[in-house]
Amino acid sequence: PADRWLSAFKSSAALGEQLVPLAFHVDYWDYIGWKDRFADPRFGERQRAQVMRAGSRLIVTPQIFLNGRPLSGGNWDEELQRVLDGQRRQQADANLDLAAQTTKEGWLVTLNGSTSKARKLNVFLARYEQGLFSNVTAGENKGVRLNHDFVVREWEGPLAAQSAGTFIVSHDFRHDAKIDAHAAMQTGFAAVVEDARNGALIQVVATGICPS
């Protein structure tokens, strides 16, 4: 159900304007006999850190975070819409411009940004893919083919930045074995900017999704 819910955002009017979905696959269920090929140990660590930051101890799978805060687990659509409605009345904390330039080895991703006040920032750059799938061979979904979108395949950071007016960070994402050439796959890039002091989310931006 969580995969289907997330995939529905591909046709959402809020995509890219108010909403940047990212799926971090975790590895702590691999012991049941089927390993998620899109999982990364760092993503489980990130989930635990976000739960602690939110003042909670509840770690569940799937767990939906919105603006760094976990949703209650009730009606995700209602909670999401309530937050999006509130965001329309707020001014962005940062102005971000994300660009991905194709290179011979992959992509050069550059983030130019500015904030209204000087502070230390942590910047994360992500490469994500659409149209992926998993054939589950064990556990409660044994025998099921799961379809995945917005799957984070590479996660770089924190890249330090000092927002004394403007800042710029960049990273070379290279073609490698993580790129699933056999899937009906598209690649996109996102930048996540946090306050380095407390991890509070400041702003997120993504490129338009382009066929790889």
PDB file of C-alpha atoms in Angstrom:
ATOM      1  CA  PRO A   1       0.000   0.000   0.000  1.00  0.00           C
ATOM      2  CA  ALA A   2       2.796   2.468   0.778  1.00  0.00           C
ATOM      3  CA  ASP A   3       4.398   1.871  -2.626  1.00  0.00           C
ATOM      4  CA  ARG A   4       1.087   2.495  -4.390  1.00  0.00           C
ATOM      5  CA  TRP A   5       0.456   5.625  -2.324  1.00  0.00           C
ATOM      6  CA  LEU A   6       3.898   7.018  -3.165  1.00  0.00           C
ATOM      7  CA  SER A   7       3.676   6.160  -6.863  1.00  0.00           C
ATOM      8  CA  ALA A   8       0.428   8.121  -7.153  1.00  0.00           C
ATOM      9  CA  PHE A   9       2.398  11.352  -6.671  1.00  0.00           C
ATOM     10  CA  LYS A  10       3.846  10.992 -10.164  1.00  0.00           C
ATOM     11  CA  SER A  11       0.592  12.528 -11.433  1.00  0.00           C
ATOM     12  CA  SER A  12       0.077  14.963  -8.557  1.00  0.00           C
ATOM     13  CA  ALA A  13      -0.128  18.683  -9.254  1.00  0.00           C
ATOM     14  CA  ALA A  14       1.925  19.255  -6.099  1.00  0.00           C
ATOM     15  CA  LEU A  15       4.917  17.274  -7.396  1.00  0.00           C
ATOM     16  CA  GLY A  16       7.966  19.498  -7.624  1.00  0.00           C
ATOM     17  CA  GLU A  17       6.028  22.590  -6.572  1.00  0.00           C
ATOM     18  CA  GLN A  18       5.079  21.711  -2.995  1.00  0.00           C
ATOM     19  CA  LEU A  19       6.159  18.128  -2.661  1.00  0.00           C
ATOM     20  CA  VAL A  20       9.363  16.148  -3.301  1.00  0.00           C
ATOM     21  CA  PRO A  21       8.753  12.464  -2.438  1.00  0.00           C
ATOM     22  CA  LEU A  22      11.770  10.274  -1.656  1.00  0.00           C
ATOM     23  CA  ALA A  23      11.742   6.592  -0.711  1.00  0.00           C
ATOM     24  CA  PHE A  24      14.561   5.312   1.511  1.00  0.00           C
ATOM     25  CA  HIS A  25      14.561   1.505   1.490  1.00  0.00           C
ATOM     26  CA  VAL A  26      15.855  -0.001   4.750  1.00  0.00           C
ATOM     27  CA  ASP A  27      17.857  -3.195   5.223  1.00  0.00           C
ATOM     28  CA  TYR A  28      16.822  -4.287   8.724  1.00  0.00           C
ATOM     29  CA  TRP A  29      14.240  -6.741   7.365  1.00  0.00           C
ATOM     30  CA  ASP A  30      16.798  -8.569   5.209  1.00  0.00           C
ATOM     31  CA  TYR A  31      17.127 -11.307   7.836  1.00  0.00           C
ATOM     32  CA  ILE A  32      13.772 -12.832   6.833  1.00  0.00           C
ATOM     33  CA  GLY A  33      15.446 -14.397   3.797  1.00  0.00           C
ATOM     34  CA  TRP A  34      14.855 -11.864   1.027  1.00  0.00           C
ATOM     35  CA  LYS A  35      17.118  -8.850   0.646  1.00  0.00           C
ATOM     36  CA  ASP A  36      15.829  -5.568  -0.684  1.00  0.00           C
ATOM     37  CA  ARG A  37      18.298  -4.682  -3.446  1.00  0.00           C
ATOM     38  CA  PHE A  38      17.518  -0.993  -3.055  1.00  0.00           C
ATOM     39  CA  ALA A  39      18.225  -0.870   0.698  1.00  0.00           C
ATOM     40  CA  ASP A  40      21.124   0.913   2.358  1.00  0.00           C
ATOM     41  CA  PRO A  41      22.180   0.609   6.032  1.00  0.00           C
ATOM     42  CA  ARG A  42      22.488   4.390   6.192  1.00  0.00           C
ATOM     43  CA  PHE A  43      18.772   4.743   5.488  1.00  0.00           C
ATOM     44  CA  GLY A  44      17.863   2.771   8.603  1.00  0.00           C
ATOM     45  CA  GLU A  45      20.235   4.965  10.604  1.00  0.00           C
ATOM     46  CA  ARG A  46      18.613   8.035   9.082  1.00  0.00           C
ATOM     47  CA  GLN A  47      15.160   6.789  10.054  1.00  0.00           C
ATOM     48  CA  ARG A  48      16.216   6.180  13.659  1.00  0.00           C
ATOM     49  CA  ALA A  49      17.811   9.637  13.853  1.00  0.00           C
ATOM     50  CA  GLN A  50      14.658  11.289  12.519  1.00  0.00           C
ATOM     51  CA  VAL A  51      12.472   9.411  14.984  1.00  0.00           C
ATOM     52  CA  MET A  52      14.677  10.525  17.899  1.00  0.00           C
ATOM     53  CA  ARG A  53      14.737  14.093  16.604  1.00  0.00           C
ATOM     54  CA  ALA A  54      10.950  14.091  16.564  1.00  0.00           C
ATOM     55  CA  GLY A  55      10.903  13.074  20.234  1.00  0.00           C
ATOM     56  CA  SER A  56       9.587   9.599  19.548  1.00  0.00           C
ATOM     57  CA  ARG A  57      10.818   6.022  19.907  1.00  0.00           C
ATOM     58  CA  LEU A  58       8.391   4.417  17.488  1.00  0.00           C
ATOM     59  CA  ILE A  59      10.126   2.926  14.445  1.00  0.00           C
ATOM     60  CA  VAL A  60       7.811   1.229  11.947  1.00  0.00           C
ATOM     61  CA  THR A  61       7.948   0.112   8.330  1.00  0.00           C
ATOM     62  CA  PRO A  62       6.750   1.865   6.292  1.00  0.00           C
ATOM     63  CA  GLN A  63       7.165   5.163   8.110  1.00  0.00           C
ATOM     64  CA  ILE A  64       6.198   8.417   6.426  1.00  0.00           C
ATOM     65  CA  PHE A  65       8.005  11.631   7.330  1.00  0.00           C
ATOM     66  CA  LEU A  66       6.736  15.003   6.173  1.00  0.00           C
ATOM     67  CA  ASN A  67       8.957  18.045   6.699  1.00  0.00           C
ATOM     68  CA  GLY A  68      11.027  15.914   9.052  1.00  0.00           C
ATOM     69  CA  ARG A  69       8.075  14.870  11.215  1.00  0.00           C
ATOM     70  CA  PRO A  70       6.460  11.409  11.167  1.00  0.00           C
ATOM     71  CA  LEU A  71       2.849  11.153  10.071  1.00  0.00           C
ATOM     72  CA  SER A  72       0.594   9.587  12.672  1.00  0.00           C
ATOM     73  CA  GLY A  73      -0.243   6.500  10.614  1.00  0.00           C
ATOM     74  CA  GLY A  74      -3.885   7.459  10.199  1.00  0.00           C
ATOM     75  CA  ASN A  75      -5.084   8.985   6.940  1.00  0.00           C
ATOM     76  CA  TRP A  76      -1.895   9.975   5.130  1.00  0.00           C
ATOM     77  CA  ASP A  77      -3.765  11.927   2.450  1.00  0.00           C
ATOM     78  CA  GLU A  78      -5.625  14.090   4.968  1.00  0.00           C
ATOM     79  CA  GLU A  79      -2.475  14.850   6.954  1.00  0.00           C
ATOM     80  CA  LEU A  80      -0.518  15.629   3.808  1.00  0.00           C
ATOM     81  CA  GLN A  81      -3.185  17.976   2.461  1.00  0.00           C
ATOM     82  CA  ARG A  82      -3.383  19.799   5.790  1.00  0.00           C
ATOM     83  CA  VAL A  83       0.371  20.447   5.714  1.00  0.00           C
ATOM     84  CA  LEU A  84       0.366  21.487   2.058  1.00  0.00           C
ATOM     85  CA  ASP A  85      -2.470  23.945   2.701  1.00  0.00           C
ATOM     86  CA  GLY A  86      -0.438  25.485   5.522  1.00  0.00           C
ATOM     87  CA  GLN A  87       2.679  25.723   3.363  1.00  0.00           C
ATOM     88  CA  ARG A  88       0.851  27.826   0.782  1.00  0.00           C
ATOM     89  CA  ARG A  89       0.643  30.615   3.349  1.00  0.00           C
ATOM     90  CA  GLN A  90       4.320  30.465   4.289  1.00  0.00           C
ATOM     91  CA  GLN A  91       7.309  32.046   2.641  1.00  0.00           C
ATOM     92  CA  ALA A  92      10.114  29.656   1.692  1.00  0.00           C
ATOM     93  CA  ASP A  93      13.075  29.687   4.086  1.00  0.00           C
ATOM     94  CA  ALA A  94      15.531  29.332   1.204  1.00  0.00           C
ATOM     95  CA  ASN A  95      15.741  29.919  -2.521  1.00  0.00           C
ATOM     96  CA  LEU A  96      17.266  26.905  -4.268  1.00  0.00           C
ATOM     97  CA  ASP A  97      18.216  26.244  -7.875  1.00  0.00           C
ATOM     98  CA  LEU A  98      19.179  22.649  -8.715  1.00  0.00           C
ATOM     99  CA  ALA A  99      20.684  21.705 -12.075  1.00  0.00           C
ATOM    100  CA  ALA A 100      21.905  18.378 -13.465  1.00  0.00           C
ATOM    101  CA  GLN A 101      24.355  18.426 -16.367  1.00  0.00           C
ATOM    102  CA  THR A 102      24.975  15.224 -18.320  1.00  0.00           C
ATOM    103  CA  THR A 103      28.629  14.238 -18.493  1.00  0.00           C
ATOM    104  CA  LYS A 104      30.490  11.373 -20.135  1.00  0.00           C
ATOM    105  CA  GLU A 105      30.651   9.534 -16.797  1.00  0.00           C
ATOM    106  CA  GLY A 106      27.195  10.445 -15.458  1.00  0.00           C
ATOM    107  CA  TRP A 107      25.791  13.728 -14.168  1.00  0.00           C
ATOM    108  CA  LEU A 108      27.211  16.812 -12.502  1.00  0.00           C
ATOM    109  CA  VAL A 109      24.594  18.086 -10.038  1.00  0.00           C
ATOM    110  CA  THR A 110      24.930  21.642  -8.744  1.00  0.00           C
ATOM    111  CA  LEU A 111      22.855  23.427  -6.126  1.00  0.00           C
ATOM    112  CA  ASN A 112      22.865  27.219  -5.914  1.00  0.00           C
ATOM    113  CA  GLY A 113      21.039  28.648  -2.916  1.00  0.00           C
ATOM    114  CA  SER A 114      20.451  31.553  -0.610  1.00  0.00           C
ATOM    115  CA  THR A 115      18.744  32.076   2.738  1.00  0.00           C
ATOM    116  CA  SER A 116      17.457  35.118   4.535  1.00  0.00           C
ATOM    117  CA  LYS A 117      19.849  34.715   7.470  1.00  0.00           C
ATOM    118  CA  ALA A 118      23.386  33.444   7.913  1.00  0.00           C
ATOM    119  CA  ARG A 119      23.662  29.945   9.388  1.00  0.00           C
ATOM    120  CA  LYS A 120      25.542  26.718   8.879  1.00  0.00           C
ATOM    121  CA  LEU A 121      23.766  24.280   6.606  1.00  0.00           C
ATOM    122  CA  ASN A 122      23.947  20.603   5.825  1.00  0.00           C
ATOM    123  CA  VAL A 123      23.120  19.812   2.218  1.00  0.00           C
ATOM    124  CA  PHE A 124      22.253  16.347   0.931  1.00  0.00           C
ATOM    125  CA  LEU A 125      22.120  15.504  -2.775  1.00  0.00           C
ATOM    126  CA  ALA A 126      20.149  12.471  -3.926  1.00  0.00           C
ATOM    127  CA  ARG A 127      19.813  10.519  -7.130  1.00  0.00           C
ATOM    128  CA  TYR A 128      16.510   8.676  -7.317  1.00  0.00           C
ATOM    129  CA  GLU A 129      14.890   6.338  -9.816  1.00  0.00           C
ATOM    130  CA  GLN A 130      11.371   5.604 -11.036  1.00  0.00           C
ATOM    131  CA  GLY A 131       9.814   2.478 -12.497  1.00  0.00           C
ATOM    132  CA  LEU A 132      11.720  -0.062 -10.412  1.00  0.00           C
ATOM    133  CA  PHE A 133      10.387  -3.379  -9.130  1.00  0.00           C
ATOM    134  CA  SER A 134      11.149  -6.217  -6.733  1.00  0.00           C
ATOM    135  CA  ASN A 135      10.164  -9.869  -6.983  1.00  0.00           C
ATOM    136  CA  VAL A 136       9.766 -10.818  -3.330  1.00  0.00           C
ATOM    137  CA  THR A 137      10.911 -14.342  -2.456  1.00  0.00           C
ATOM    138  CA  ALA A 138      10.290 -14.480   1.307  1.00  0.00           C
ATOM    139  CA  GLY A 139       8.274 -12.888   4.102  1.00  0.00           C
ATOM    140  CA  GLU A 140       4.663 -11.694   4.101  1.00  0.00           C
ATOM    141  CA  ASN A 141       4.904 -10.504   0.478  1.00  0.00           C
ATOM    142  CA  LYS A 142       6.425 -13.738  -0.844  1.00  0.00           C
ATOM    143  CA  GLY A 143       5.569 -14.275  -4.494  1.00  0.00           C
ATOM    144  CA  VAL A 144       4.508 -10.649  -5.016  1.00  0.00           C
ATOM    145  CA  ARG A 145       6.028  -8.230  -7.496  1.00  0.00           C
ATOM    146  CA  LEU A 146       6.312  -4.800  -5.899  1.00  0.00           C
ATOM    147  CA  ASN A 147       6.619  -1.640  -7.992  1.00  0.00           C
ATOM    148  CA  HIS A 148       8.684   1.255  -6.658  1.00  0.00           C
ATOM    149  CA  ASP A 149       9.030   4.943  -7.510  1.00  0.00           C
ATOM    150  CA  PHE A 150      11.091   7.825  -6.089  1.00  0.00           C
ATOM    151  CA  VAL A 151      13.652   5.273  -4.860  1.00  0.00           C
ATOM    152  CA  VAL A 152      16.822   6.910  -3.502  1.00  0.00           C
ATOM    153  CA  ARG A 153      19.769   5.072  -5.067  1.00  0.00           C
ATOM    154  CA  GLU A 154      22.566   7.460  -4.074  1.00  0.00           C
ATOM    155  CA  TRP A 155      22.619   9.785  -1.087  1.00  0.00           C
ATOM    156  CA  GLU A 156      25.552  12.187  -0.710  1.00  0.00           C
ATOM    157  CA  GLY A 157      26.166  14.331   2.344  1.00  0.00           C
ATOM    158  CA  PRO A 158      26.095  16.101   4.575  1.00  0.00           C
ATOM    159  CA  LEU A 159      27.878  18.615   2.395  1.00  0.00           C
ATOM    160  CA  ALA A 160      28.659  21.636   4.550  1.00  0.00           C
ATOM    161  CA  ALA A 161      27.623  25.104   3.401  1.00  0.00           C
ATOM    162  CA  GLN A 162      27.628  28.514   5.037  1.00  0.00           C
ATOM    163  CA  SER A 163      24.609  30.565   4.035  1.00  0.00           C
ATOM    164  CA  ALA A 164      26.080  34.029   4.397  1.00  0.00           C
ATOM    165  CA  GLY A 165      23.827  35.235   1.599  1.00  0.00           C
ATOM    166  CA  THR A 166      24.461  32.605  -1.056  1.00  0.00           C
ATOM    167  CA  PHE A 167      26.049  29.167  -1.269  1.00  0.00           C
ATOM    168  CA  ILE A 168      26.872  26.526  -3.854  1.00  0.00           C
ATOM    169  CA  VAL A 169      27.545  22.782  -3.613  1.00  0.00           C
ATOM    170  CA  SER A 170      27.997  20.149  -6.302  1.00  0.00           C
ATOM    171  CA  HIS A 171      28.605  16.430  -6.754  1.00  0.00           C
ATOM    172  CA  ASP A 172      29.484  14.079  -9.604  1.00  0.00           C
ATOM    173  CA  PHE A 173      27.068  11.152  -9.841  1.00  0.00           C
ATOM    174  CA  ARG A 174      28.662   8.467 -11.996  1.00  0.00           C
ATOM    175  CA  HIS A 175      27.167   5.625 -13.978  1.00  0.00           C
ATOM    176  CA  ASP A 176      27.769   2.444 -12.036  1.00  0.00           C
ATOM    177  CA  ALA A 177      26.206  -0.870 -11.047  1.00  0.00           C
ATOM    178  CA  LYS A 178      23.507   0.896  -9.028  1.00  0.00           C
ATOM    179  CA  ILE A 179      21.815   2.051 -12.217  1.00  0.00           C
ATOM    180  CA  ASP A 180      19.183  -0.522 -13.119  1.00  0.00           C
ATOM    181  CA  ALA A 181      19.464  -0.647 -16.905  1.00  0.00           C
ATOM    182  CA  HIS A 182      16.837  -3.406 -17.220  1.00  0.00           C
ATOM    183  CA  ALA A 183      14.011  -1.489 -15.529  1.00  0.00           C
ATOM    184  CA  ALA A 184      11.673   1.027 -17.131  1.00  0.00           C
ATOM    185  CA  MET A 185      13.742   3.514 -15.224  1.00  0.00           C
ATOM    186  CA  GLN A 186      13.947   7.270 -15.043  1.00  0.00           C
ATOM    187  CA  THR A 187      16.427   9.269 -13.027  1.00  0.00           C
ATOM    188  CA  GLY A 188      15.897  12.452 -11.040  1.00  0.00           C
ATOM    189  CA  PHE A 189      17.868  14.463  -8.519  1.00  0.00           C
ATOM    190  CA  ALA A 190      16.912  16.187  -5.288  1.00  0.00           C
ATOM    191  CA  ALA A 191      18.591  18.476  -2.781  1.00  0.00           C
ATOM    192  CA  VAL A 192      17.699  18.514   0.915  1.00  0.00           C
ATOM    193  CA  VAL A 193      18.890  21.481   2.992  1.00  0.00           C
ATOM    194  CA  GLU A 194      18.909  21.263   6.793  1.00  0.00           C
ATOM    195  CA  ASP A 195      19.986  23.503   9.650  1.00  0.00           C
ATOM    196  CA  ALA A 196      23.341  22.060  10.761  1.00  0.00           C
ATOM    197  CA  ARG A 197      22.665  22.910  14.417  1.00  0.00           C
ATOM    198  CA  ASN A 198      19.544  20.824  14.944  1.00  0.00           C
ATOM    199  CA  GLY A 199      18.781  19.021  11.681  1.00  0.00           C
ATOM    200  CA  ALA A 200      15.618  21.041  11.069  1.00  0.00           C
ATOM    201  CA  LEU A 201      14.486  20.859   7.458  1.00  0.00           C
ATOM    202  CA  ILE A 202      14.844  24.188   5.663  1.00  0.00           C
ATOM    203  CA  GLN A 203      14.017  23.460   2.046  1.00  0.00           C
ATOM    204  CA  VAL A 204      13.917  20.678  -0.557  1.00  0.00           C
ATOM    205  CA  VAL A 205      14.047  20.943  -4.337  1.00  0.00           C
ATOM    206  CA  ALA A 206      14.181  18.455  -7.212  1.00  0.00           C
ATOM    207  CA  THR A 207      14.991  18.537 -10.887  1.00  0.00           C
ATOM    208  CA  GLY A 208      12.506  17.572 -13.503  1.00  0.00           C
ATOM    209  CA  ILE A 209      12.634  13.837 -14.059  1.00  0.00           C
ATOM    210  CA  CYS A 210      14.545  13.009 -17.203  1.00  0.00           C
ATOM    211  CA  PRO A 211      14.907   9.648 -18.971  1.00  0.00           C
ATOM    212  CA  SER A 212      18.333   8.185 -18.264  1.00  0.00           C
TER     213      SER A 212
END
